[in-house]
Short mmCIF file of C-alpha atoms and ligand atoms in Angstrom, two decimals:
data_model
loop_
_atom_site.label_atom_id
_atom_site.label_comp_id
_atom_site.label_asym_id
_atom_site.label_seq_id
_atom_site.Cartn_x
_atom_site.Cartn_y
_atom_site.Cartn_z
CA UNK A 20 91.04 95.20 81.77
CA UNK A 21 89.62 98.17 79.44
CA UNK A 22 92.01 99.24 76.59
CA UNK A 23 94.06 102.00 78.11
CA UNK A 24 94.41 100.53 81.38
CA UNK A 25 97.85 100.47 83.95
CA UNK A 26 99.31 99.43 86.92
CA UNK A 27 101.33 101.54 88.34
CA UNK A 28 104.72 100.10 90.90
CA UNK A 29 105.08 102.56 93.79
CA UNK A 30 106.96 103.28 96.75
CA UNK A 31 107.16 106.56 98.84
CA UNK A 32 107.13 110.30 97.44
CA UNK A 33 108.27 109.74 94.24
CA UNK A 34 105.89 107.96 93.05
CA UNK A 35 103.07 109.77 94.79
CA UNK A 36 103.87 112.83 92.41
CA UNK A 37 103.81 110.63 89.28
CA UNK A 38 100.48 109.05 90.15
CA UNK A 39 99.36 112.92 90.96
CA UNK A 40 99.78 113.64 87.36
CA UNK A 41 97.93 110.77 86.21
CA UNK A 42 95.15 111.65 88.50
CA UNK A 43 94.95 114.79 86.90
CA UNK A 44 94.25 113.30 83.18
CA UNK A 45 90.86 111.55 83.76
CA UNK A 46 90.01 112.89 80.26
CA UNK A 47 92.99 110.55 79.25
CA UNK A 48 93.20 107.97 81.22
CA UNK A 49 89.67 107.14 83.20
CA UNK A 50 90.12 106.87 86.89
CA UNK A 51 88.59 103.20 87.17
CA UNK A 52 91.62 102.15 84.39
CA UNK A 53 94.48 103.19 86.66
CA UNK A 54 95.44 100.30 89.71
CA UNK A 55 98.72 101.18 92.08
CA UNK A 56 100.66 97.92 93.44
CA UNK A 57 102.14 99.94 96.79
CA UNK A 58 104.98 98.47 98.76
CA UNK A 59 104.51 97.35 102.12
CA UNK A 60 108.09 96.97 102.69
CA UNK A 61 107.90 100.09 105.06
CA UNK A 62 105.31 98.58 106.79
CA UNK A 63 105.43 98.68 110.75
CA UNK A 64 103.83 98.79 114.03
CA UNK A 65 104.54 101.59 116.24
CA UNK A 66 103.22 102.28 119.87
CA UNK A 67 101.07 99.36 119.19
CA UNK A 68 99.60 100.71 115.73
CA UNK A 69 99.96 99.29 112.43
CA UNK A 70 101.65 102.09 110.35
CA UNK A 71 101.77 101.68 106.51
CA UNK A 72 103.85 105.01 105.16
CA UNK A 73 103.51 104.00 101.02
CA UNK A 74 99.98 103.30 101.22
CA UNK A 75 99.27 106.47 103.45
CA UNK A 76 101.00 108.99 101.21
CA UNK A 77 99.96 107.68 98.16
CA UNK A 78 96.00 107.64 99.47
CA UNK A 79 96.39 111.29 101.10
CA UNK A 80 98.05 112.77 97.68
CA UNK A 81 95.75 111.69 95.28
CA UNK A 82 93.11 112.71 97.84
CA UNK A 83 94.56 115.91 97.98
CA UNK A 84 95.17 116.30 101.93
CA UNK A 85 98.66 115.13 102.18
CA UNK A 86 101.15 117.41 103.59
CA UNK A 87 102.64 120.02 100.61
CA UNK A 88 106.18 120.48 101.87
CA UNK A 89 106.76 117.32 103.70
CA UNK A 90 104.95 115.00 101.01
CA UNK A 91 103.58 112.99 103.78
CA UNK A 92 101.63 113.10 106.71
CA UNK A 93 98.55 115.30 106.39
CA UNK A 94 98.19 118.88 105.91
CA UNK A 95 97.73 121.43 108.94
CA UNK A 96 97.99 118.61 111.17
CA UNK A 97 98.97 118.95 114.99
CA UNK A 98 101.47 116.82 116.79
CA UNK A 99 99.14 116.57 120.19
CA UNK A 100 99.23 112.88 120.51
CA UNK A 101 102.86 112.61 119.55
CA UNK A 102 104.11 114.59 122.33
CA UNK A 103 102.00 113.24 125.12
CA UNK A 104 103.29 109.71 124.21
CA UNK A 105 106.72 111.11 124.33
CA UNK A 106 105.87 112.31 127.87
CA UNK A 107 104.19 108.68 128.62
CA UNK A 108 107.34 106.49 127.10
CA UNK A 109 110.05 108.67 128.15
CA UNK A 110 111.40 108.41 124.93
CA UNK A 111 112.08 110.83 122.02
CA UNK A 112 108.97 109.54 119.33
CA UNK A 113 111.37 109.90 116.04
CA UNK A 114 108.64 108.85 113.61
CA UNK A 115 106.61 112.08 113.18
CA UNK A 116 103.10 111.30 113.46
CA UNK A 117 100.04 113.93 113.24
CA UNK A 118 97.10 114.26 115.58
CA UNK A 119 94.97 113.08 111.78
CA UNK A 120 97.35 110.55 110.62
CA UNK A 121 96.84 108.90 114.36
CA UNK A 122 93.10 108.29 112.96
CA UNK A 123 94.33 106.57 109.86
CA UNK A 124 96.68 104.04 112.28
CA UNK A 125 94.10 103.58 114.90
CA UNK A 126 91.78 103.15 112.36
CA UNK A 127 93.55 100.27 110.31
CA UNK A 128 94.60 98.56 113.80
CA UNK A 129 91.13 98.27 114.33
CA UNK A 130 90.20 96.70 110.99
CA UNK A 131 92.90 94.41 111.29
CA UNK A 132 92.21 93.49 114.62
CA UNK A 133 88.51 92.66 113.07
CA UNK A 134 90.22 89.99 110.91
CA UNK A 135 90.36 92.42 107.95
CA UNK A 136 93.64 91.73 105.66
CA UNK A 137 95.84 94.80 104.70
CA UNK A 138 94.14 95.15 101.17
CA UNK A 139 90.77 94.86 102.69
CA UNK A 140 91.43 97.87 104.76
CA UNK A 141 93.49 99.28 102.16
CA UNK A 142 89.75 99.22 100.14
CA UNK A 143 87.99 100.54 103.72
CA UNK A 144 90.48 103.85 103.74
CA UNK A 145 90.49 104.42 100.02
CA UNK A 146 86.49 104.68 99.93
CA UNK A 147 86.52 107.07 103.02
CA UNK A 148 89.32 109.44 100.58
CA UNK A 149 87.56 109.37 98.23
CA UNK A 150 90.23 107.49 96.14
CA UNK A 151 88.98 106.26 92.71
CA UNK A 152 92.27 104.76 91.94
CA UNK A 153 92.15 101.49 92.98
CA UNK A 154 94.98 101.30 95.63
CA UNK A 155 96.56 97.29 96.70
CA UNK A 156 99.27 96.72 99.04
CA UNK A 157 101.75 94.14 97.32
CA UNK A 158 100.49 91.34 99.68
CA UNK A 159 98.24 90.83 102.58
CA UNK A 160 101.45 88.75 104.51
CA UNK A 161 104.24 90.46 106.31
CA UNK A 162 107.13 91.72 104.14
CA UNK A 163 109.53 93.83 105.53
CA UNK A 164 112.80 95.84 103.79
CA UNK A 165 115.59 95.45 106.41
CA UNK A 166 118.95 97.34 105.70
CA UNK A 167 122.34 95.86 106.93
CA UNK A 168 124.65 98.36 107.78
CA UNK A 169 128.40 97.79 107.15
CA UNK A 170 128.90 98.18 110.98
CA UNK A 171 126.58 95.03 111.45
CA UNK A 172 123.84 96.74 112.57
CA UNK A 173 120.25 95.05 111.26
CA UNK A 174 117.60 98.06 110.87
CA UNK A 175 113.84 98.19 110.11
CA UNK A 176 113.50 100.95 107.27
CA UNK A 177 112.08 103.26 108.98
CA UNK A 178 115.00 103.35 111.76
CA UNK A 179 117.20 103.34 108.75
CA UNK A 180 115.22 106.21 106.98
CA UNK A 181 113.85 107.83 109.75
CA UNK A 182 115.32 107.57 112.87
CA UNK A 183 119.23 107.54 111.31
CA UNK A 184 118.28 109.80 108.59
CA UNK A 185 119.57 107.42 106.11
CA UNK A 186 123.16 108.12 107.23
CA UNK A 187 124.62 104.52 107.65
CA UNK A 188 127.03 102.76 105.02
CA UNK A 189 124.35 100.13 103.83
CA UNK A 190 126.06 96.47 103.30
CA UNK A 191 122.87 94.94 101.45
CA UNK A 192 119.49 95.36 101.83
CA UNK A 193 116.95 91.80 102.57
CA UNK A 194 113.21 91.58 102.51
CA UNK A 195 112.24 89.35 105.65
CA UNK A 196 108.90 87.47 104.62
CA UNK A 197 109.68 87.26 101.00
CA UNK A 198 109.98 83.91 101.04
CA UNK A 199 106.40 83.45 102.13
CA UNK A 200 105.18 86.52 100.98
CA UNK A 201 102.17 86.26 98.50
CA UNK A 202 101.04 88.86 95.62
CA UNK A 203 97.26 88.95 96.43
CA UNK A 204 95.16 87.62 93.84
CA UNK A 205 93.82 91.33 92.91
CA UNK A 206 97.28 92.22 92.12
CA UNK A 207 98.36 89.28 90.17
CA UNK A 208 94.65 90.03 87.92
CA UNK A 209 96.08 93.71 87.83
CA UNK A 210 99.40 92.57 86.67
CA UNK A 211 97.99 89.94 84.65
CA UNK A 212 95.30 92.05 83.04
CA UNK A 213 96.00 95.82 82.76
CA UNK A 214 97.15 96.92 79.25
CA UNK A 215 100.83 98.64 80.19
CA UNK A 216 102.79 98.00 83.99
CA UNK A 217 104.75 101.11 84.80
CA UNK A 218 107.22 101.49 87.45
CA UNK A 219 107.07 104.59 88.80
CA UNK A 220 110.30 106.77 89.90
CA UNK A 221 110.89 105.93 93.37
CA UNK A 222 113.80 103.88 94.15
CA UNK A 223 114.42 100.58 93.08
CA UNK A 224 116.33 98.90 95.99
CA UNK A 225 113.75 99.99 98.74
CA UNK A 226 110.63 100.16 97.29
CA UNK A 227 110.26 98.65 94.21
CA UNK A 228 112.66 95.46 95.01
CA UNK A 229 110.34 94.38 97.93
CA UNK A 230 107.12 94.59 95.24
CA UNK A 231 109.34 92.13 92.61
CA UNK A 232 110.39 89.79 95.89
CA UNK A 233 106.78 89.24 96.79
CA UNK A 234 105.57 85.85 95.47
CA UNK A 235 104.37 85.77 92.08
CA UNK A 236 105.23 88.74 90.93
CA UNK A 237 108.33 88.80 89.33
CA UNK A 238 107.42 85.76 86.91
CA UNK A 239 104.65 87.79 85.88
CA UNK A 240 106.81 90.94 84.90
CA UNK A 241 108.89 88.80 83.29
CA UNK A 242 106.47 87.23 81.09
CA UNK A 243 104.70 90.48 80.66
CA UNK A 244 108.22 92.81 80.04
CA UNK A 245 107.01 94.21 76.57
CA UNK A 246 104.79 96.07 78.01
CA UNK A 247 106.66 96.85 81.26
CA UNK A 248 108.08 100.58 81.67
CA UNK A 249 110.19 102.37 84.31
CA UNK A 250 110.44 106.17 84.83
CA UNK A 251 114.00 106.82 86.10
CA UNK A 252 114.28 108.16 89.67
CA UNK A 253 117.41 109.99 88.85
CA UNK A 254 118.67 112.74 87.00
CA UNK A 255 122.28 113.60 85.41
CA UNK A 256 123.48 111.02 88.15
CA UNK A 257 121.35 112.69 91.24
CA UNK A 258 118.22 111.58 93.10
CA UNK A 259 115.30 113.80 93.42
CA UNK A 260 115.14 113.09 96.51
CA UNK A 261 116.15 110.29 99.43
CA UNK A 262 119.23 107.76 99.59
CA UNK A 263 118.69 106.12 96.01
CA UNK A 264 122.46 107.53 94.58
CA UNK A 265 123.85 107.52 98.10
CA UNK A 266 122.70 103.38 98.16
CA UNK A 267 124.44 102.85 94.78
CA UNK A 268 127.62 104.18 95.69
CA UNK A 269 127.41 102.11 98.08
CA UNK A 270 126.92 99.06 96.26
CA UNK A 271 129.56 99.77 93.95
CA UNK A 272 127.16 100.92 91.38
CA UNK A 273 127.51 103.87 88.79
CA UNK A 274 125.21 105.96 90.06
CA UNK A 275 123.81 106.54 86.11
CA UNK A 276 119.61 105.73 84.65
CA UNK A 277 121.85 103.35 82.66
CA UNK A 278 122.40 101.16 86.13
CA UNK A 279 118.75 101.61 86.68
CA UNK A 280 117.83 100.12 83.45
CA UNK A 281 120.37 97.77 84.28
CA UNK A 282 118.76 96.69 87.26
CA UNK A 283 115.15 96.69 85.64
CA UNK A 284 116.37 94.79 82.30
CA UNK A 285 114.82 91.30 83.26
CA UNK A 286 111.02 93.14 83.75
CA UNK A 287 111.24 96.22 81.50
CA UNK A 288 111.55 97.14 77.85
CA UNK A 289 111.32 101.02 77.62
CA UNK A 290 112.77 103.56 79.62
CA UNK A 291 111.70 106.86 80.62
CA UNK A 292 114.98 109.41 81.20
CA UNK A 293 115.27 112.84 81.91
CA UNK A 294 115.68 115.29 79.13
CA UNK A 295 119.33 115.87 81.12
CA UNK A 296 120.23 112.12 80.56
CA UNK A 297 119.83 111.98 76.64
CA UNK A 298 123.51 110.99 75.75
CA UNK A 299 122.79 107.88 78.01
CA UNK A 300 120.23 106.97 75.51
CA UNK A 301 122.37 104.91 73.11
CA UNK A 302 123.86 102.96 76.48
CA UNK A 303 120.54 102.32 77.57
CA UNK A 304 119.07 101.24 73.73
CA UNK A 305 121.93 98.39 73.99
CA UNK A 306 120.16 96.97 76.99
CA UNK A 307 117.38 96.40 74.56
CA UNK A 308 115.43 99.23 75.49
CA UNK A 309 113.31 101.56 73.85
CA UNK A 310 114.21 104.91 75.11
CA UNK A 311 112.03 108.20 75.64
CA UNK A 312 113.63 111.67 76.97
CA UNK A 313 111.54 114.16 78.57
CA UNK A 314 111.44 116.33 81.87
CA UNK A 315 110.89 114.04 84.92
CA UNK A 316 111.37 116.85 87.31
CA UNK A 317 107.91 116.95 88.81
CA UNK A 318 108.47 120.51 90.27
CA UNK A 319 104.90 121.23 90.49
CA UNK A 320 101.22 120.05 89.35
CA UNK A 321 101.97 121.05 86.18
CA UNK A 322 104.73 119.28 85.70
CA UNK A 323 103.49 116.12 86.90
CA UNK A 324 101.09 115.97 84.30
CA UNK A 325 102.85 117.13 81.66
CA UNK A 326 104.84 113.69 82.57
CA UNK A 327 102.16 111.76 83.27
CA UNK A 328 100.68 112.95 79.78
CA UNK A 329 104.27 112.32 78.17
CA UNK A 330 104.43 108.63 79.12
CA UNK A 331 100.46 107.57 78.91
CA UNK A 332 100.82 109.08 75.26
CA UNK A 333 104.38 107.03 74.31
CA UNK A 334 102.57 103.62 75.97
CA UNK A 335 99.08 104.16 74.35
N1 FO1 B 404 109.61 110.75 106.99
C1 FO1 B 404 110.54 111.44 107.72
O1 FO1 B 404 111.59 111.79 107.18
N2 FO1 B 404 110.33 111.74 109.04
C2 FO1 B 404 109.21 111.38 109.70
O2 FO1 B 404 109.07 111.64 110.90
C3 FO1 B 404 108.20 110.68 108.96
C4 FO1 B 404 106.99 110.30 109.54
C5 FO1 B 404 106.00 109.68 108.73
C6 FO1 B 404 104.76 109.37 109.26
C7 FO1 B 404 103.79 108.75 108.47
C8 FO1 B 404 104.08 108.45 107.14
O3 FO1 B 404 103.13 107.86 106.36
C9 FO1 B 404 105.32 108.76 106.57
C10 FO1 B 404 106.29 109.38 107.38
N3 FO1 B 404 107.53 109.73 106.85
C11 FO1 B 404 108.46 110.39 107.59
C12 FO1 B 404 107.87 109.39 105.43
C13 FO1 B 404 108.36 107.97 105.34
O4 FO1 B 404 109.31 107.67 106.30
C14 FO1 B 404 109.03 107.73 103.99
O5 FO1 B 404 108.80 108.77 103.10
C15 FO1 B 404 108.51 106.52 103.28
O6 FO1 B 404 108.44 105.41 104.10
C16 FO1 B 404 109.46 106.27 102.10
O7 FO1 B 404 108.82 105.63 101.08
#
């Protein structure tokens, strides 16, 4: 891979915004240097389609169609479809989907139906966006995130994130397929080529865990570390946004970027933490780290580049 080239670990909305503010540096970094490993722990099939959320809103938001308020989905969409299934199945359809984003699902059920794997129509969708970034799906095999509530209940993530708004007291969280689950060979050249890894700020027990339990790819990071870097997906002990704080309360954790460079010790060696976090800097420089403050609130477009700028400029 060229000189200033990177991979980028993402999950949901999080990371969408950090990858938004690299897309908007193509003077820095060029477009064909930049490759996203996306979870597919998310992954599902609803009403008979194959639905991949990561994928979807990282590929609308550097496209520039994805929904601005909700972060996923796509912009000015209608809910048509949705409601005349709801009429057909009798039953309330809890995962929102639009009228457009139907294409996208129909779409990729087709491909896969074809014999296509996930990355190959992961490639078909990307061309169609317009997508220079070159976009892979962990692995081509099945790999799911399932959350086990404290109750005993065993839920899909979506149900968990979705349908019970992230509400129940989660016991532990298992990837089903891991132990078959295989990186694909693009992303183990990715990982095994590109100049710096970075793991971007979404959170690290549901979507960047599934990436590390897919075959192959933790070994890498591990042999790779000094040049592995994770953005922290909390601030002054709070999550932008989603269960990430309310999970490691839950797990006994201290909900701190010093428990998320904790968790991340084995694969990383520098840490990004927000400007609001800087007296956990010495904590964190014990792990071994090498530590860099600086705004991760992406509050807007400018901001997200102003981070993406901040960390491409500490890595290069
Ligand atoms: N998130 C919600 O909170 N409610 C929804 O109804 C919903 C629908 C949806 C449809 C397509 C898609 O790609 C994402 C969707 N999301 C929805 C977001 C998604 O559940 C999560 O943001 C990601 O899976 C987390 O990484």
């Amino acid at each position: 891979m060229k000189e200033n080239s990177i991979a980028i670990l993402a999950g949901g909305i999080g990371a969408a915004k950090f990858i938004d503010g690299v897309s908007r540096l193509k003077a820095f970094i060029p477009e064909e240097n930049v490759r996203v490993i996306i979870n597919v722990g998310d992954d599902s099939t609803m009403n008979g389609l194959y639905i991949c959320p990561d994928f979807d809103i990282i590929a609308y938001t550097i496209a520039g169609i994805v929904d601005p308020v909700k972060k996923w989905g796509i912009q000015n969409d209608t809910f048509n479809c949705l409601s005349m299934l709801e009429l057909y199945t009798d039953e309330p359809q809890w995962f929102s989907i639009g009228d457009k984003d139907f294409a996208t699902h129909l779409f990729r059920t087709k491909l896969l139906a074809e014999g296509k794997t996930l990355t190959g129509v992961a490639l078909e969708i990307q061309q169609r966006l317009s997508v220079r970034f070159l976009l892979l799906p962990c692995t081509d095999d099945i790999l799911r995130t399932m959350i086990h509530t404290v109750d005993g209940d065993l839920l899909e993530f979506e149900e968990y994130f979705v349908r019970e708004k992230a509400m129940p007291k989660v016991e532990s969280i298992s990837f089903r397929g891991n132990n078959s689950a295989k990186a694909t060979p693009q992303v183990l050249e990715t990982l095994s080529y590109s100049k710096k890894i970075i793991i971007a700020p979404s959170n690290p027990y549901l979507s960047i865990d599934p990436i590390l339990a897919t075959g192959g790819i933790m070994t890498l990071l591990e042999e790779r570390k000094k040049d592995v870097s994770f953005i922290s997906p909390i601030i002054n002990g709070k999550a932008i946004k989603g269960p990430t704080t309310k999970l490691m309360k839950e797990f006994g954790l201290e909900t701190s970027c010093v428990e998320i460079a904790r968790h991340y010790n084995s694969v990383a060696s520098t840490a990004f933490i927000d400007i609001r976090d800087k007296e956990k800097r010495g904590a964190i420089e014990q792990l071994g780290y090498k530590v860099h403050c600086c705004d991760t609130l992406m509050i807007d477009a400018s901001k997200k580049k102003e981070l993406a700028r901040f960390v491409l400029e500490k890595l290069f």
